[in-house]
PDB file of C-alpha atoms in Angstrom:
ATOM      1  CA  MET A 250      32.499  18.359   5.801  1.00  0.00           C
ATOM      2  CA  GLU A 251      34.962  17.893   8.599  1.00  0.00           C
ATOM      3  CA  PHE A 252      33.592  16.194  11.709  1.00  0.00           C
ATOM      4  CA  PHE A 253      33.329  19.298  13.864  1.00  0.00           C
ATOM      5  CA  GLU A 254      31.773  21.223  10.962  1.00  0.00           C
ATOM      6  CA  VAL A 255      29.073  18.539  10.801  1.00  0.00           C
ATOM      7  CA  ILE A 256      28.382  18.918  14.507  1.00  0.00           C
ATOM      8  CA  GLU A 257      28.316  22.706  14.304  1.00  0.00           C
ATOM      9  CA  ASN A 258      26.077  22.685  11.205  1.00  0.00           C
ATOM     10  CA  ARG A 259      23.498  20.282  12.610  1.00  0.00           C
ATOM     11  CA  ARG A 260      20.218  22.070  13.316  1.00  0.00           C
ATOM     12  CA  SER A 261      16.633  21.000  13.890  1.00  0.00           C
ATOM     13  CA  VAL A 262      14.938  21.469  10.527  1.00  0.00           C
ATOM     14  CA  ARG A 263      11.145  21.636  10.484  1.00  0.00           C
ATOM     15  CA  SER A 264      10.544  22.765   6.913  1.00  0.00           C
ATOM     16  CA  TYR A 265      11.540  20.637   3.925  1.00  0.00           C
ATOM     17  CA  ARG A 266      11.596  20.880   0.157  1.00  0.00           C
ATOM     18  CA  LYS A 267       9.485  18.317  -1.669  1.00  0.00           C
ATOM     19  CA  ASP A 268      12.558  16.702  -3.294  1.00  0.00           C
ATOM     20  CA  PRO A 269      12.826  13.037  -2.318  1.00  0.00           C
ATOM     21  CA  VAL A 270      15.943  11.863  -0.525  1.00  0.00           C
ATOM     22  CA  GLU A 271      17.975   9.613  -2.801  1.00  0.00           C
ATOM     23  CA  LYS A 272      17.913   5.907  -1.895  1.00  0.00           C
ATOM     24  CA  GLU A 273      21.710   5.838  -1.785  1.00  0.00           C
ATOM     25  CA  LYS A 274      21.742   8.607   0.824  1.00  0.00           C
ATOM     26  CA  ILE A 275      19.176   6.739   2.928  1.00  0.00           C
ATOM     27  CA  ARG A 276      21.337   3.621   2.652  1.00  0.00           C
ATOM     28  CA  LEU A 277      24.414   5.556   3.807  1.00  0.00           C
ATOM     29  CA  ILE A 278      22.468   7.056   6.709  1.00  0.00           C
ATOM     30  CA  LEU A 279      21.371   3.571   7.774  1.00  0.00           C
ATOM     31  CA  LYS A 280      24.917   2.288   7.349  1.00  0.00           C
ATOM     32  CA  ALA A 281      26.107   5.017   9.717  1.00  0.00           C
ATOM     33  CA  ALA A 282      23.446   3.908  12.223  1.00  0.00           C
ATOM     34  CA  SER A 283      24.716   0.338  11.953  1.00  0.00           C
ATOM     35  CA  MET A 284      28.239   1.524  12.759  1.00  0.00           C
ATOM     36  CA  ALA A 285      27.188   3.085  16.074  1.00  0.00           C
ATOM     37  CA  PRO A 286      28.626   1.521  19.212  1.00  0.00           C
ATOM     38  CA  SER A 287      26.267  -0.728  21.157  1.00  0.00           C
ATOM     39  CA  ALA A 288      26.343  -2.777  24.324  1.00  0.00           C
ATOM     40  CA  GLY A 289      28.163  -6.021  23.543  1.00  0.00           C
ATOM     41  CA  ASN A 290      27.872  -5.091  19.852  1.00  0.00           C
ATOM     42  CA  LEU A 291      24.398  -6.652  19.958  1.00  0.00           C
ATOM     43  CA  GLN A 292      22.805  -3.656  18.191  1.00  0.00           C
ATOM     44  CA  ALA A 293      19.555  -3.876  20.146  1.00  0.00           C
ATOM     45  CA  PHE A 294      17.653  -1.486  17.893  1.00  0.00           C
ATOM     46  CA  GLU A 295      15.381  -1.557  14.859  1.00  0.00           C
ATOM     47  CA  VAL A 296      14.581   1.134  12.292  1.00  0.00           C
ATOM     48  CA  VAL A 297      11.386   1.695  10.314  1.00  0.00           C
ATOM     49  CA  LEU A 298      11.595   3.861   7.175  1.00  0.00           C
ATOM     50  CA  ILE A 299       8.469   5.666   6.008  1.00  0.00           C
ATOM     51  CA  SER A 300       8.115   7.808   2.903  1.00  0.00           C
ATOM     52  CA  ASP A 301       4.440   7.186   2.087  1.00  0.00           C
ATOM     53  CA  GLU A 302       2.442  10.429   2.480  1.00  0.00           C
ATOM     54  CA  LYS A 303      -0.538   8.909   4.316  1.00  0.00           C
ATOM     55  CA  LYS A 304       1.645   6.929   6.697  1.00  0.00           C
ATOM     56  CA  LYS A 305       3.789  10.005   7.474  1.00  0.00           C
ATOM     57  CA  ALA A 306       0.612  11.944   8.289  1.00  0.00           C
ATOM     58  CA  GLN A 307      -0.498   9.200  10.661  1.00  0.00           C
ATOM     59  CA  VAL A 308       2.915   9.218  12.364  1.00  0.00           C
ATOM     60  CA  ALA A 309       2.583  13.017  12.727  1.00  0.00           C
ATOM     61  CA  ARG A 310      -0.776  12.492  14.467  1.00  0.00           C
ATOM     62  CA  PHE A 311       0.796  10.050  16.905  1.00  0.00           C
ATOM     63  CA  ALA A 312       3.586  12.581  17.440  1.00  0.00           C
ATOM     64  CA  LEU A 313       1.141  15.010  19.062  1.00  0.00           C
ATOM     65  CA  ASN A 314       0.170  16.603  15.741  1.00  0.00           C
ATOM     66  CA  GLN A 315       3.655  17.780  14.816  1.00  0.00           C
ATOM     67  CA  TRP A 316       2.731  18.214  11.155  1.00  0.00           C
ATOM     68  CA  PHE A 317       6.222  19.054   9.911  1.00  0.00           C
ATOM     69  CA  ILE A 318       6.903  15.321  10.283  1.00  0.00           C
ATOM     70  CA  ALA A 319       4.486  14.603   7.440  1.00  0.00           C
ATOM     71  CA  GLU A 320       6.223  17.210   5.263  1.00  0.00           C
ATOM     72  CA  ALA A 321       9.628  15.529   5.475  1.00  0.00           C
ATOM     73  CA  PRO A 322      10.359  13.347   2.434  1.00  0.00           C
ATOM     74  CA  ALA A 323      11.506  10.498   4.692  1.00  0.00           C
ATOM     75  CA  ILE A 324      11.233   9.609   8.342  1.00  0.00           C
ATOM     76  CA  LEU A 325      13.149   7.016  10.289  1.00  0.00           C
ATOM     77  CA  LEU A 326      11.667   5.617  13.465  1.00  0.00           C
ATOM     78  CA  PHE A 327      14.180   4.144  15.891  1.00  0.00           C
ATOM     79  CA  PHE A 328      13.086   1.418  18.277  1.00  0.00           C
ATOM     80  CA  ALA A 329      14.875  -0.266  21.154  1.00  0.00           C
ATOM     81  CA  ASN A 330      14.675  -4.046  20.758  1.00  0.00           C
ATOM     82  CA  PRO A 331      15.601  -5.535  24.114  1.00  0.00           C
ATOM     83  CA  GLU A 332      15.137  -9.078  22.818  1.00  0.00           C
ATOM     84  CA  ARG A 333      18.500  -8.653  21.112  1.00  0.00           C
ATOM     85  CA  ASN A 334      20.377  -8.132  24.372  1.00  0.00           C
ATOM     86  CA  VAL A 335      18.221  -9.113  27.355  1.00  0.00           C
ATOM     87  CA  TRP A 336      19.582 -12.676  27.197  1.00  0.00           C
ATOM     88  CA  LYS A 337      23.055 -11.301  27.941  1.00  0.00           C
ATOM     89  CA  TYR A 338      22.352  -8.259  30.106  1.00  0.00           C
ATOM     90  CA  GLY A 339      19.021  -9.047  31.756  1.00  0.00           C
ATOM     91  CA  ARG A 340      17.143  -6.122  33.244  1.00  0.00           C
ATOM     92  CA  ARG A 341      19.936  -3.642  32.461  1.00  0.00           C
ATOM     93  CA  GLY A 342      19.744  -4.598  28.772  1.00  0.00           C
ATOM     94  CA  LEU A 343      15.966  -4.264  28.849  1.00  0.00           C
ATOM     95  CA  GLU A 344      15.772  -0.934  30.659  1.00  0.00           C
ATOM     96  CA  LEU A 345      18.936   0.833  29.562  1.00  0.00           C
ATOM     97  CA  TYR A 346      21.267  -0.717  26.990  1.00  0.00           C
ATOM     98  CA  SER A 347      18.670  -1.235  24.261  1.00  0.00           C
ATOM     99  CA  LEU A 348      17.514   2.374  24.706  1.00  0.00           C
ATOM    100  CA  GLN A 349      21.095   3.590  24.509  1.00  0.00           C
ATOM    101  CA  ASP A 350      21.727   1.501  21.393  1.00  0.00           C
ATOM    102  CA  ALA A 351      18.714   3.023  19.593  1.00  0.00           C
ATOM    103  CA  THR A 352      19.635   6.529  20.750  1.00  0.00           C
ATOM    104  CA  ILE A 353      23.242   6.301  19.589  1.00  0.00           C
ATOM    105  CA  ALA A 354      22.182   4.780  16.248  1.00  0.00           C
ATOM    106  CA  CYS A 355      19.784   7.688  15.706  1.00  0.00           C
ATOM    107  CA  ALA A 356      22.504  10.222  16.576  1.00  0.00           C
ATOM    108  CA  TYR A 357      24.879   8.631  14.052  1.00  0.00           C
ATOM    109  CA  ALA A 358      22.123   8.681  11.418  1.00  0.00           C
ATOM    110  CA  GLN A 359      21.433  12.334  12.157  1.00  0.00           C
ATOM    111  CA  LEU A 360      25.072  13.327  11.802  1.00  0.00           C
ATOM    112  CA  ALA A 361      25.434  11.302   8.593  1.00  0.00           C
ATOM    113  CA  ALA A 362      22.420  13.090   7.111  1.00  0.00           C
ATOM    114  CA  THR A 363      23.893  16.457   8.100  1.00  0.00           C
ATOM    115  CA  ALA A 364      27.215  15.540   6.479  1.00  0.00           C
ATOM    116  CA  MET A 365      25.340  14.920   3.199  1.00  0.00           C
ATOM    117  CA  GLY A 366      23.621  18.310   3.268  1.00  0.00           C
ATOM    118  CA  LEU A 367      20.283  16.998   4.519  1.00  0.00           C
ATOM    119  CA  GLY A 368      18.200  18.478   7.295  1.00  0.00           C
ATOM    120  CA  THR A 369      16.857  16.480  10.206  1.00  0.00           C
ATOM    121  CA  CYS A 370      14.785  16.887  13.317  1.00  0.00           C
ATOM    122  CA  TRP A 371      14.867  14.531  16.265  1.00  0.00           C
ATOM    123  CA  VAL A 372      11.357  14.026  17.638  1.00  0.00           C
ATOM    124  CA  GLY A 373      10.860  12.391  21.015  1.00  0.00           C
ATOM    125  CA  ALA A 374       7.263  13.358  21.831  1.00  0.00           C
ATOM    126  CA  PHE A 375       4.764  10.748  20.663  1.00  0.00           C
ATOM    127  CA  ASP A 376       2.098   8.265  21.723  1.00  0.00           C
ATOM    128  CA  GLU A 377       4.224   5.129  22.089  1.00  0.00           C
ATOM    129  CA  ASN A 378       1.384   2.608  22.077  1.00  0.00           C
ATOM    130  CA  GLY A 379      -0.497   4.248  19.219  1.00  0.00           C
ATOM    131  CA  LEU A 380       2.654   4.383  17.124  1.00  0.00           C
ATOM    132  CA  LYS A 381       3.483   0.743  17.819  1.00  0.00           C
ATOM    133  CA  GLN A 382      -0.037  -0.413  16.967  1.00  0.00           C
ATOM    134  CA  PHE A 383      -0.158   1.650  13.775  1.00  0.00           C
ATOM    135  CA  LEU A 384       3.175   0.247  12.576  1.00  0.00           C
ATOM    136  CA  GLY A 385       2.402  -3.295  13.706  1.00  0.00           C
ATOM    137  CA  VAL A 386       5.767  -3.758  15.389  1.00  0.00           C
ATOM    138  CA  PRO A 387       6.378  -6.397  18.077  1.00  0.00           C
ATOM    139  CA  GLY A 388       5.166  -5.498  21.542  1.00  0.00           C
ATOM    140  CA  SER A 389       8.662  -5.710  23.000  1.00  0.00           C
ATOM    141  CA  TRP A 390       9.977  -2.911  20.771  1.00  0.00           C
ATOM    142  CA  LYS A 391      10.100   0.496  22.434  1.00  0.00           C
ATOM    143  CA  PRO A 392       9.916   3.626  20.250  1.00  0.00           C
ATOM    144  CA  VAL A 393      12.803   5.948  21.073  1.00  0.00           C
ATOM    145  CA  SER A 394      12.849   8.616  18.378  1.00  0.00           C
ATOM    146  CA  ILE A 395      11.472   9.807  15.075  1.00  0.00           C
ATOM    147  CA  LEU A 396      14.069  11.340  12.762  1.00  0.00           C
ATOM    148  CA  THR A 397      12.755  13.485   9.932  1.00  0.00           C
ATOM    149  CA  ILE A 398      15.044  13.722   6.906  1.00  0.00           C
ATOM    150  CA  GLY A 399      14.980  15.917   3.823  1.00  0.00           C
ATOM    151  CA  TYR A 400      16.429  18.865   1.982  1.00  0.00           C
ATOM    152  CA  PRO A 401      15.907  21.955   4.144  1.00  0.00           C
ATOM    153  CA  ALA A 402      13.504  24.655   2.989  1.00  0.00           C
ATOM    154  CA  GLU A 403      14.726  26.876   5.811  1.00  0.00           C
ATOM    155  CA  GLU A 404      17.969  27.926   7.457  1.00  0.00           C
ATOM    156  CA  PRO A 405      17.359  27.403  11.172  1.00  0.00           C
ATOM    157  CA  ILE A 406      19.110  29.825  13.465  1.00  0.00           C
ATOM    158  CA  ARG A 407      21.976  28.681  15.615  1.00  0.00           C
ATOM    159  CA  VAL A 408      20.784  28.399  19.190  1.00  0.00           C
ATOM    160  CA  PRO A 409      23.180  28.946  22.066  1.00  0.00           C
ATOM    161  CA  LYS A 410      24.633  25.864  23.727  1.00  0.00           C
ATOM    162  CA  ARG A 411      26.029  25.455  27.209  1.00  0.00           C
ATOM    163  CA  SER A 412      29.719  26.086  27.598  1.00  0.00           C
ATOM    164  CA  VAL A 413      31.982  23.235  28.605  1.00  0.00           C
ATOM    165  CA  GLU A 414      32.687  25.050  31.851  1.00  0.00           C
ATOM    166  CA  ASP A 415      28.964  25.085  32.614  1.00  0.00           C
ATOM    167  CA  PHE A 416      28.457  21.318  32.418  1.00  0.00           C
ATOM    168  CA  LEU A 417      31.880  19.853  33.244  1.00  0.00           C
ATOM    169  CA  HIS A 418      32.457  18.782  36.828  1.00  0.00           C
ATOM    170  CA  VAL A 419      35.984  17.653  37.576  1.00  0.00           C
ATOM    171  CA  ARG A 420      36.455  15.614  40.732  1.00  0.00           C
TER     172      ARG A 420
END
């Protein structure tokens, strides 16, 4: 797919086929995440991959009972890791740059998955502390997003987007 086709074809998929996502595709998705720009190229993010059925169900519980999460063959959880950049950027690295790094990495992963014909859904509603405790991640990590990945079992409708003229402000 051409780049703009990928962007136009990306939809939030909440129904997946049972087919597992090939390990090579997961690797390429993670490689795309690693190529995302980051503050000072410090890549202040971490990713947790889960494909185990019971663990996916527990993540779905912590995500306010969004059960489609458990149905996805794979989920990636993106965390900001301010320890990777706070030494250089201080409070700004802690409160902003690490969050941006994790967000951009997730967006790259999402577009890479779309380019390979996979469906995704970005989930941002979850119990941060419960999720961190369940996964046993360091206390300094901040969960930013859950990205479900799999072969779509639905064709989501295209939802209208704002026009450029609606959001652009030229000064």
